[in-house]
Structures are given as structure tokens and as C-alpha cells.
Amino acid sequence: MQEILQYIFSGITNGAIYAIIAVGFSLLYNSTEIINFAHGEFVMIGALSLVTLWGSFHLPLPLAFVLTIVVVSGTGLLFERFAIRTVKKPDHIVLVIITVGASIFLRGIAMLIWGKDAYSIPPFSSNPPIDIAGARLLIQSIWIIVISLLSVVALYFFYNKTLTGKAIRACAINKKAAWLTGIPSGKMVMLSFVLSIGMGAVAGLIIAPITMCSYDMGTMLGLKGFCAAMLGGLGSLWGALIGGFILGILEAMGVGFVSSSLKDAIAFVLLLLILFIRPGGIIQSKDVQRF
Amino acid sequence: MLKTKSFKKVILLIAIIVTGCFIVSLPAMAREVYKIGGIFAVTGRASFLGDPEKKSMEMVIKTINDKGGIDGHLLKGIIYDTEGDPTKAAMAVSKLINKDKVIAIIGPSLTPTSLAVIPFVEKAKVPLISCAAGVAITQPVKPWVFKTAQSDVLAVAAVYRHMKKQGIKKIGIITVSNAFGESGKQQLQKQAAEYGIKIVRTESFGNKDTDMTAQLTKIRKAAPDAIVCWGTNPGPAVVAKNVDQLGLNIPLYQSHGVASPKFIKLAGRSAEGIYLPTGKLLVARLLPEKDIQKKALMNYINNFETKYNSSVSGFGGYAYDAMNILAKALKGTNGNKEKIRKALEGLKGHVGVTGVFNFTKEEHNGLGADAFVMVRIHNGTWELLK
Amino acid sequence: MKPIKPIKKTVAGRFPRDKIYYIFFSLAVILTGLFVSNSYYLQVLTFIGINSILALSLNMLMGYAGQVSLGHAAFYGIGAYTTAILTVHYNLSPWLALPCAIFIAIFVAFLVGIPTLKLTGFYLGMGTLGFGMIVNIIFREWTDLTGGASGFVGIPSLELGPVSFYSMRNYFYLVWAALLLSIIVCKRLVNSRIGRALRSIHDSAHAAEAVGINTRNLKIQVFVLSAAFAALAGFLYAHLVSFISPGSFDFMMSVRIVTMVVIGGMASIWGSLLGASLLTLLPEWLHAFSDFEMVVYGLILMLIMIVLPQGLTKGLIDIYERSKKKDNS
């Protein structure tokens, strides 16, 4: 029992991280139908920026938080402006290669800025782990879970209650029609990029204290987050959240009850299963109503 | 008339210039330059190995050249980056052998890349001194392949000796899922019985994983007396943090793969009390004066730190030793590869920074059990254990 | 009489043109082999050949049938590991291991292809990505058979009667002969009924079905064919380097193959050759940039895709034709 609880704690911590990365993928896919293979790299930049701003410059945490998101979203904006919008023939495969190129490029830049070494920073608050029925839960895990849930809820309200959010949704459903009603669809695409990459930055921020941050940490995180997004249903906000938690918990259970050497396989087997059985994901997003 | 005169003058001039050049360049030009190849993982995942290795090799070459080279031959280092990729290593080694025509090669930094290049050097009959840890590189013995890095065999033996003294009987092991961790796992399993140790649980982790509590929980369930983690940064630092987080009150042993100040920095408070085997370089300043390696170690540390203005890592020492050993072997060979190989095989009692090397026909690593010491991390620094 | 003649001419004129290419190609290969004596250059050319087979195999799937695969390195790995395991563990002759490797790749492709090829667009890419990752994890974790993460050592070199492929020149000839063979097979296929059917799938699967093409079977057939060629490349790679490890067949390798195809130009057989050469040579040139290598590589990749999204071959031809038109007007 104690073990199972510990597995669950480990699972939801990782799950929350996967979820928030998955949300980033989903947001972008929803409005642009682009799978951003550089998403993991933005997570990495987020984590490393926090290392610099909070760990080295000793800025107050909230300020470092905001600055990191601004920096990473800014990078995302440049990425959209120069790499995505300039494409003459926005074919799926061309965009995939461009984002792959961008991920290599960003990794290279990060290596130049931060070097090849890994960094670690202390947790946001230095309380000891909580003991629940013999299982330990880090305070940082609570931070992670709370922040990721809050971000998703905030996004939900943004998309459903604000005019801009509704405009993005309109663009997602039909770009031309939205444009005809006077919505600046180009700007909306840009905003989606910023939001999606901002979510990547948040993911980087919250995991920085529990893991080691280095220029090459992003790729695997990106792929796992992607699996989570597919699992929940690409394009669905709640799907991404559910997919992330399911993936995290199943991975922890897999380690606990099967074998730790197959941990990474779990994500990809799940991905294949969901693709074969229910390609739309657990929460099947329909073309018309995606959120 | 005029023509022949000026012609004679020109001839004379040329003769003077040529002889002049000859005399001036005699000490330097008389003997051809020895080209030494280097292949290290300078960038990529294993750059923490390749980067100091490259610097160390360049440093030794410069020192030798400043002293006038070997038997009057200057050395020229040609170094390529493998990025830790076996295919690229194979390409680089072939470039060194066929294009640059080197007489010996130092590197690669990793076991897979070393294994990938071995067939090429064996085929071309060029001596290679690898800087990687895997036992498979020199066992079985290949005529042209040597290595300076301590085998994990010795590291595991050092860990187990310490455990035996502490009365540890049951252990759980957690290894990284790459060549380093796998080789470590094999040695841990192979030697356990010899020291009366039972492995009660075997787990693994990916080096980029963010959380290893699930594996550690599983190990905890098997109630071992100690945990051994085998990996290179940064994964093991996460393991150390998670062990601390779960409040496992049993000793944690790490491998020599994390024996660098970086590990203490990464693991922070969680590094406290961790045991690990390491080459003597890390604790050179703590060694007693009578230690046979002390002089060589301090020498390397001072030279490296003044030249590159950064602290040494034990990994650079592999290339440092390799280059020094090669320099010794090169003496009197006139660049003949077979003679170099013979000289390497016969090299005895070379005091390097990694250990004291005694190569023989059957032993191409040449290090003894004294190549490792056990240290404990205490108050954020290393503590030498007897 | 009169109407038949031109038809005959086009049919007859088409095949010899290909044949002239092949003869030209063979001559170039033979001459290169004769004049390049440095085995480093021969080795680079050999790697280009192997990568070209890979790119070609994926191009059949991506360029002609329009099915994206992000897990192609899995078949490359299956070819390499099968021959390694059979020749080392079971002492089988490499020439017998080759058909086994190809057969296993075909078998796996068939099993995976049936459910996977039902997917379209990104979903297909992701399905193949997942498949590639799983195969890579199997290579890494099935330690007894594959040597695990440490890799597989001691794969024998090839021999055929008195000819030893231990020498780099012979290996170069072997690889480029295999490449020529693959090109001929692919070319013939592309110019056949099947090729036309494939292109129709590329343009619109629904329309293809409407005119009576069994798209599902055809897609699986191409998938299987492309897996077989990738396994051939894996076989050649394994016996060349004689050491394989899972890292050579990972996700990044799959991406690299896709990049070769896309940069060279989709649906262009000679483009695959160009893309493979470029991506094999690029890292060699970029060594000079040392720490900037990744940045430059990423930039080049993005720039080519932004400026010439059709790939280098078509893109350059377009630019050339446009400039010619300008001159004329």
C-alpha cells in the first residue's frame, strides 16, 4: 500500500509535467495544425533561464518566473515570425522539418549560452517532504501539480470567457470565416504560438528544481509530452491534462510492477495503442468543437 | 657574357639560400613531425569526457614540443570530434589513418565508440590508446589496442571491498540505461558472490529522467543494506536527491562516473554521506606526501589549471596519461608503428595520474587495484577513506 | 503507320534514356573507385551510398506514396541487428543472413503496416515514431541477444569466394552496386502502373480509391518494399563498421533520413542521392565550426525548408528555369 501510494505520487508529479507540455502541443495544433518538434527545447530554455535568473542572479522568484516566461515566449514569437510564417509552402512535412531544424538550432544556442554542464536549483520552498502513510511527497511536487492545474484552468477560462480566446477558437474552426468576420487571424496564430510556448516555459520552470537542467534535456520531455497529448486527444485541453496524468501514473506503475528498463516503452506503446484503437484520443476532439 | 655572369650569380645566390635554409632549419626540419591522432567526444552527450581529454592531450603535446620533441621529432596533434557517435568515430579514425597518416591514436572517450573503431585500427595496424572504461576494449587482448582509463572491474572491486568491511550483505542496484551503466551492472553482478554480497534488486533509469522515486521505492521494498547507483551525471544526482527525499536511511554508493565536483554541486545537500570510488586525481591534495602518484598528480593539476584556468576533472587524466605513455613509447622507434606497439606492450612502472601502469602482452590496461581509492562526501567536499 | 511511329518513339526513347543514366552512373562509380585510392574518401563515399539507399527507400514511401514515416531507422536497425545476430550467434554466412534480415524487416513492416497505415498525416508520422522508439528500446534492453546499450561487437566482414570486402574499395563497389540496383528497382516501379497508382494516392487517397485502386494494399506494399531496402542498408552498414549500437538507429537517425529525403527533394530518385550525400558530408564540413556546429546545422535545415520547400533538386531547377524565362522575356 505504501509503495502504491509512492508510485502514485511519483506518477502524478511526472504526469503534471507531461500534462503541461501536452497542453502546449495541443494549443498549437488546435489553431495551426502544426506539431512543434521544438517544443521540448522551449521547455529546456525555460528551465535554464530560471537557473540563470533565480539561481545565479538571485532575482526574487516571482520576478524570475515572469521574466522567464517573457523571454521564452519572446523566443517563440521570433520563431513563429521568422521560421514558420516565412514558409512558402506550409506542407505538413516541411513544417515538421523546420521545427526539427529549430530544435537543433535552439539546442545549439543553449549549449553556447549555458555550456554543456547540467545545473540544479533548490526547490521553490525549502520545507521537508510530507509523510503520508509512509510515502513521501515533495513540496515541489505540490507546486508542480498546483501550477499545472491552475494554468490549465486559466487557459480554459481564457478560451471560453474572453473575447480574444473566443477569437482564437473561431480561427481554429475556420480561419477564412473568422477572417471574414473581422478577426485578425494572423495575429491569432501568433498569439497561439506565444501561449503554447509560454506553457512550455511554465513546464520548464516547475521541473527545474526536481531534476537536472542541461541543454539536451528537452527532446525526451517533448516526445513524452507529445505522447500525452495524443493519448488525451490532440487539440483538447482537458484531454492533454488527462493524458499527461495517465501517462505519468502508468509509467510509475510500470516501473513498480513490471520493470524499470521498459519505462520509456510504456509511453510509446500507449501511443501506438491509442492510435490504433481510438486515433482521436481519450477525449475525442471533433473538428467543429475542439475545446 | 653578361648573361652567364648573372646566371652564375643567381646559382650562387640560390646555393647560399638553400644551404642557409638547411642550416637554420636543421634542428627542426631534419626530422619529420610525428602526427598523433586524437578522437574524443568533444561535443554531445559525453562532452564532459571529451572536452578535458582534448585539452589535456594538447597540453602534453605542447610541453613535449617546447622541450624539443621526441628524439628531435616534433609532435603534431590532429583531433577530431566523434560526438559520441560510433559511425562518426569510425569515419574520424579512418580519416586519421588514411588521410592524415597518423602513427598512433588516442581516444575515443566512450566504450561504444572505442569498440566501433577497434576493427579499423586493427586492420590498419595503428596503435590506439583508448580513454574509455569498458572492459571489453582490452579483454580479450587486441594487439594494437591499449587503454588508460580504469576498467569498471576495478571500480566495482573497490566498492565491494569497502562494503565487505562495513558488513554489508544485501544490496540494491540502480544503473543508467546506457553502455556505462550496463557494463557497471554486469560487473556488479559478476563480482558480488566473490565478496559474499547478494543483489536483491536491480533497477535502471534513463539519464534524462526527472524522477527515480518509483525505482527506489521498489528497491526499498527489498530491504537492502545499501544501494549502488551506477551512472554519469546528471541522472545519479537525481537518484541522490530522491534517496534523500524518500528518507532511505541506508548508505548510497555511486560510481566513479560522477567523481567530479560537479556532482556535489548538482546533488547539493543530498550528496552528504555518499560513498564512491575515484581515481586519485580528485583527492590529490589529500594524499599523503609519500604516495607514489602525488608528484605526477600535482604536476598535472597545476599545469592544467594554469593553462586553461578551469579545474581538472579525472577524465582529462586518461588522455594525459595516454599521451605521456605514447611519448615514452615513441622514443627510439623512429615512427615505426610496430615498434611503438612493442614499446607500449613492454612499458613498466609508468606513474600516471590515473594509476601506475604496467603493460604486458596479456594486459593492455596495466592498472592495479590501487588505481582506485574510496571517498565519502562530507560537508560538501571529499573525504579520503582508508 | 504514321500515328504508331511517335508512340513507339516515346516508349523506346524513354527507356534508353534511363539506361544511359545507369551506364553513366556505373561508369562514374567504376572510375571513382579506380582513381580514388585514399580509403578515407572511399569510406565517406561508401557511407554516402548506404545513406542513399536509406533515403531512396524512404522516398518511395514519402515522396511517391505520400506516407510520412518518423521511424524508418527501426528497419535500418532491424537489418543491421538481424545480420549481426545471425552471423555472430548462429555462425550463419552473411549472404544467408541478408535474405533473413530483409525477410524479418518485411515481416515486421507487414505487421506494423496494417494498423499504422490506416492513419493519415501527422497521426501516421506519430505512429511510426512510436514504433521506432519501441524498436530502439528493444535493441537496448534485449541484452542477451543484442548486446544492449554497449553495442554488438565483432560482426564479420563480407567475403564472396576469392573477393574480400575487407578492402574499402571492394566495399565501395558493393555498396554502390546495391545502390544502383535499388535505383533501377525503384525507377521501374515508379514508371509502372503501380507507380502511377502510388502518385494518385499521394495526391488524393479518396480519388484513387474511386478509380478502383486498392489504396490499403498498395500502401502496405510500398511500406514493405521500403522496409526491405532499409534492411539492406542496415546489412551493409553492420558489415562495414562491424560494430553496431542502439544509438545509431534512434529517433534522431529517423529524422536524419527524413531530412535527406526532404532536402534532396521528395519524389525524386536522384534527389535522394543528393540529399544523402549532403547530409553525410555536412557534419564533416561543419566540424570546423566546432561548438557552433549544431547552430549552423539547424539553421541550414530551416533555411533550405523555408527557401526551397520542394527540396534542393526541384528548387534549384525551378530557380534555373525562372531565371531562363526572365532572360527570354
GROMACS .gro file of C-alpha atoms in nm, chain C residues 9-168:
model
  160
  686LYS     CA    1   0.944   0.667  -8.028
  687THR     CA    2   0.835   0.792  -7.689
  688VAL     CA    3   0.822   0.443  -7.539
  689ALA     CA    4   1.150   0.348  -7.694
  690GLY     CA    5   1.300   0.687  -7.619
  691ARG     CA    6   1.215   0.672  -7.253
  692PHE     CA    7   1.381   0.351  -7.153
  693PRO     CA    8   1.713   0.407  -7.324
  694ARG     CA    9   1.734   0.743  -7.151
  695ASP     CA   10   1.719   0.571  -6.814
  696LYS     CA   11   1.961   0.312  -6.939
  697ILE     CA   12   2.202   0.584  -7.044
  698TYR     CA   13   2.178   0.725  -6.693
  699TYR     CA   14   2.252   0.386  -6.544
  700ILE     CA   15   2.550   0.331  -6.771
  701PHE     CA   16   2.677   0.677  -6.695
  702PHE     CA   17   2.626   0.613  -6.324
  703SER     CA   18   2.810   0.279  -6.336
  704LEU     CA   19   3.097   0.434  -6.528
  705ALA     CA   20   3.124   0.716  -6.278
  706VAL     CA   21   3.129   0.466  -5.991
  707ILE     CA   22   3.392   0.247  -6.157
  708LEU     CA   23   3.612   0.543  -6.240
  709THR     CA   24   3.577   0.687  -5.890
  710GLY     CA   25   3.677   0.352  -5.746
  711LEU     CA   26   3.979   0.337  -5.974
  712PHE     CA   27   4.105   0.687  -5.919
  713VAL     CA   28   4.029   0.744  -5.553
  714SER     CA   29   4.293   0.549  -5.370
  715ASN     CA   30   4.263   0.703  -5.026
  716SER     CA   31   4.042   0.473  -4.828
  717TYR     CA   32   3.912   0.757  -4.616
  718TYR     CA   33   3.742   0.913  -4.918
  719LEU     CA   34   3.624   0.570  -5.026
  720GLN     CA   35   3.475   0.521  -4.682
  721VAL     CA   36   3.292   0.852  -4.697
  722LEU     CA   37   3.159   0.756  -5.039
  723THR     CA   38   3.055   0.419  -4.902
  724PHE     CA   39   2.859   0.587  -4.625
  725ILE     CA   40   2.700   0.813  -4.883
  726GLY     CA   41   2.597   0.502  -5.073
  727ILE     CA   42   2.441   0.341  -4.768
  728ASN     CA   43   2.259   0.660  -4.675
  729SER     CA   44   2.139   0.695  -5.032
  730ILE     CA   45   1.979   0.352  -5.018
  731LEU     CA   46   1.810   0.459  -4.696
  732ALA     CA   47   1.692   0.787  -4.839
  733LEU     CA   48   1.573   0.615  -5.153
  734SER     CA   49   1.375   0.359  -4.955
  735LEU     CA   50   1.202   0.628  -4.755
  736ASN     CA   51   1.145   0.838  -5.063
  737MET     CA   52   0.939   0.557  -5.215
  738LEU     CA   53   0.712   0.578  -4.914
  739MET     CA   54   0.715   0.952  -4.854
  740GLY     CA   55   0.770   1.104  -5.193
  741TYR     CA   56   0.564   0.873  -5.407
  742ALA     CA   57   0.301   0.731  -5.175
  743GLY     CA   58   0.288   1.042  -4.955
  744GLN     CA   59   0.313   0.848  -4.628
  745VAL     CA   60   0.535   1.013  -4.368
  746SER     CA   61   0.747   0.784  -4.154
  747LEU     CA   62   0.939   0.905  -3.850
  748GLY     CA   63   1.053   0.559  -3.752
  749HIS     CA   64   1.243   0.446  -4.057
  750ALA     CA   65   1.565   0.391  -3.861
  751ALA     CA   66   1.389   0.095  -3.699
  752PHE     CA   67   1.403  -0.105  -4.023
  753TYR     CA   68   1.761   0.005  -4.080
  754GLY     CA   69   1.835  -0.126  -3.730
  755ILE     CA   70   1.641  -0.447  -3.784
  756GLY     CA   71   1.854  -0.519  -4.089
  757ALA     CA   72   2.175  -0.449  -3.902
  758TYR     CA   73   2.085  -0.640  -3.588
  759THR     CA   74   1.943  -0.941  -3.770
  760THR     CA   75   2.258  -0.996  -3.970
  761ALA     CA   76   2.474  -0.929  -3.663
  762ILE     CA   77   2.286  -1.181  -3.450
  763LEU     CA   78   2.270  -1.448  -3.720
  764THR     CA   79   2.633  -1.423  -3.826
  765VAL     CA   80   2.781  -1.397  -3.477
  766HIS     CA   81   2.549  -1.603  -3.255
  767TYR     CA   82   2.448  -1.861  -3.514
  768ASN     CA   83   2.755  -1.857  -3.739
  769LEU     CA   84   2.542  -1.811  -4.046
  770SER     CA   85   2.702  -1.687  -4.366
  771PRO     CA   86   2.631  -1.316  -4.416
  772TRP     CA   87   2.491  -1.392  -4.760
  773LEU     CA   88   2.229  -1.614  -4.599
  774ALA     CA   89   2.174  -1.359  -4.325
  775LEU     CA   90   2.089  -1.092  -4.582
  776PRO     CA   91   1.766  -1.254  -4.704
  777CYS     CA   92   1.675  -1.332  -4.344
  778ALA     CA   93   1.731  -0.968  -4.247
  779ILE     CA   94   1.520  -0.850  -4.537
  780PHE     CA   95   1.254  -1.107  -4.461
  781ILE     CA   96   1.230  -1.005  -4.096
  782ALA     CA   97   1.209  -0.638  -4.191
  783ILE     CA   98   0.933  -0.722  -4.438
  784PHE     CA   99   0.751  -0.928  -4.180
  785VAL     CA  100   0.768  -0.655  -3.917
  786ALA     CA  101   0.670  -0.392  -4.172
  787PHE     CA  102   0.372  -0.601  -4.270
  788LEU     CA  103   0.255  -0.648  -3.910
  789VAL     CA  104   0.308  -0.284  -3.822
  790GLY     CA  105   0.188  -0.153  -4.155
  791ILE     CA  106  -0.161  -0.299  -4.137
  792PRO     CA  107  -0.281  -0.092  -3.843
  793THR     CA  108  -0.043   0.200  -3.889
  794LEU     CA  109  -0.110   0.281  -4.250
  795LYS     CA  110  -0.476   0.333  -4.173
  796LEU     CA  111  -0.363   0.657  -4.014
  797THR     CA  112  -0.304   0.970  -4.214
  798GLY     CA  113  -0.098   1.286  -4.194
  799PHE     CA  114   0.055   1.361  -3.857
  800TYR     CA  115  -0.107   1.060  -3.700
  801LEU     CA  116   0.084   0.829  -3.931
  802GLY     CA  117   0.407   1.013  -3.853
  803MET     CA  118   0.341   0.969  -3.484
  804GLY     CA  119   0.253   0.604  -3.517
  805THR     CA  120   0.579   0.534  -3.695
  806LEU     CA  121   0.763   0.747  -3.440
  807GLY     CA  122   0.625   0.536  -3.157
  808PHE     CA  123   0.713   0.219  -3.344
  809GLY     CA  124   1.069   0.340  -3.399
  810MET     CA  125   1.112   0.426  -3.033
  811ILE     CA  126   0.985   0.086  -2.922
  812VAL     CA  127   1.219  -0.098  -3.159
  813ASN     CA  128   1.508   0.109  -3.029
  814ILE     CA  129   1.418   0.023  -2.670
  815ILE     CA  130   1.410  -0.345  -2.768
  816PHE     CA  131   1.760  -0.314  -2.917
  817ARG     CA  132   1.875  -0.156  -2.593
  818GLU     CA  133   1.706  -0.384  -2.344
  819TRP     CA  134   1.724  -0.730  -2.502
  820THR     CA  135   2.081  -0.752  -2.378
  821ASP     CA  136   2.135  -1.124  -2.429
  822LEU     CA  137   2.064  -1.105  -2.796
  823THR     CA  138   2.163  -0.755  -2.899
  824GLY     CA  139   2.443  -0.671  -2.658
  825GLY     CA  140   2.227  -0.394  -2.510
  826ALA     CA  141   2.338  -0.037  -2.484
  827SER     CA  142   2.706  -0.137  -2.501
  828GLY     CA  143   2.655  -0.247  -2.856
  829PHE     CA  144   2.724  -0.552  -3.063
  830VAL     CA  145   3.090  -0.629  -3.135
  831GLY     CA  146   3.265  -0.846  -3.389
  832ILE     CA  147   3.035  -0.860  -3.690
  833PRO     CA  148   3.239  -1.041  -3.958
  834SER     CA  149   3.339  -0.866  -4.276
  835LEU     CA  150   3.196  -0.982  -4.605
  836GLU     CA  151   3.358  -1.227  -4.841
  837LEU     CA  152   3.241  -1.368  -5.170
  838GLY     CA  153   3.458  -1.651  -5.292
  839PRO     CA  154   3.801  -1.506  -5.359
  840VAL     CA  155   3.679  -1.145  -5.327
  841SER     CA  156   3.717  -0.999  -4.982
  842PHE     CA  157   3.516  -0.691  -4.896
  843TYR     CA  158   3.762  -0.623  -4.618
  844SER     CA  159   3.921  -0.378  -4.858
  845MET     CA  160   3.744  -0.044  -4.865
   0.00000   0.00000   0.00000
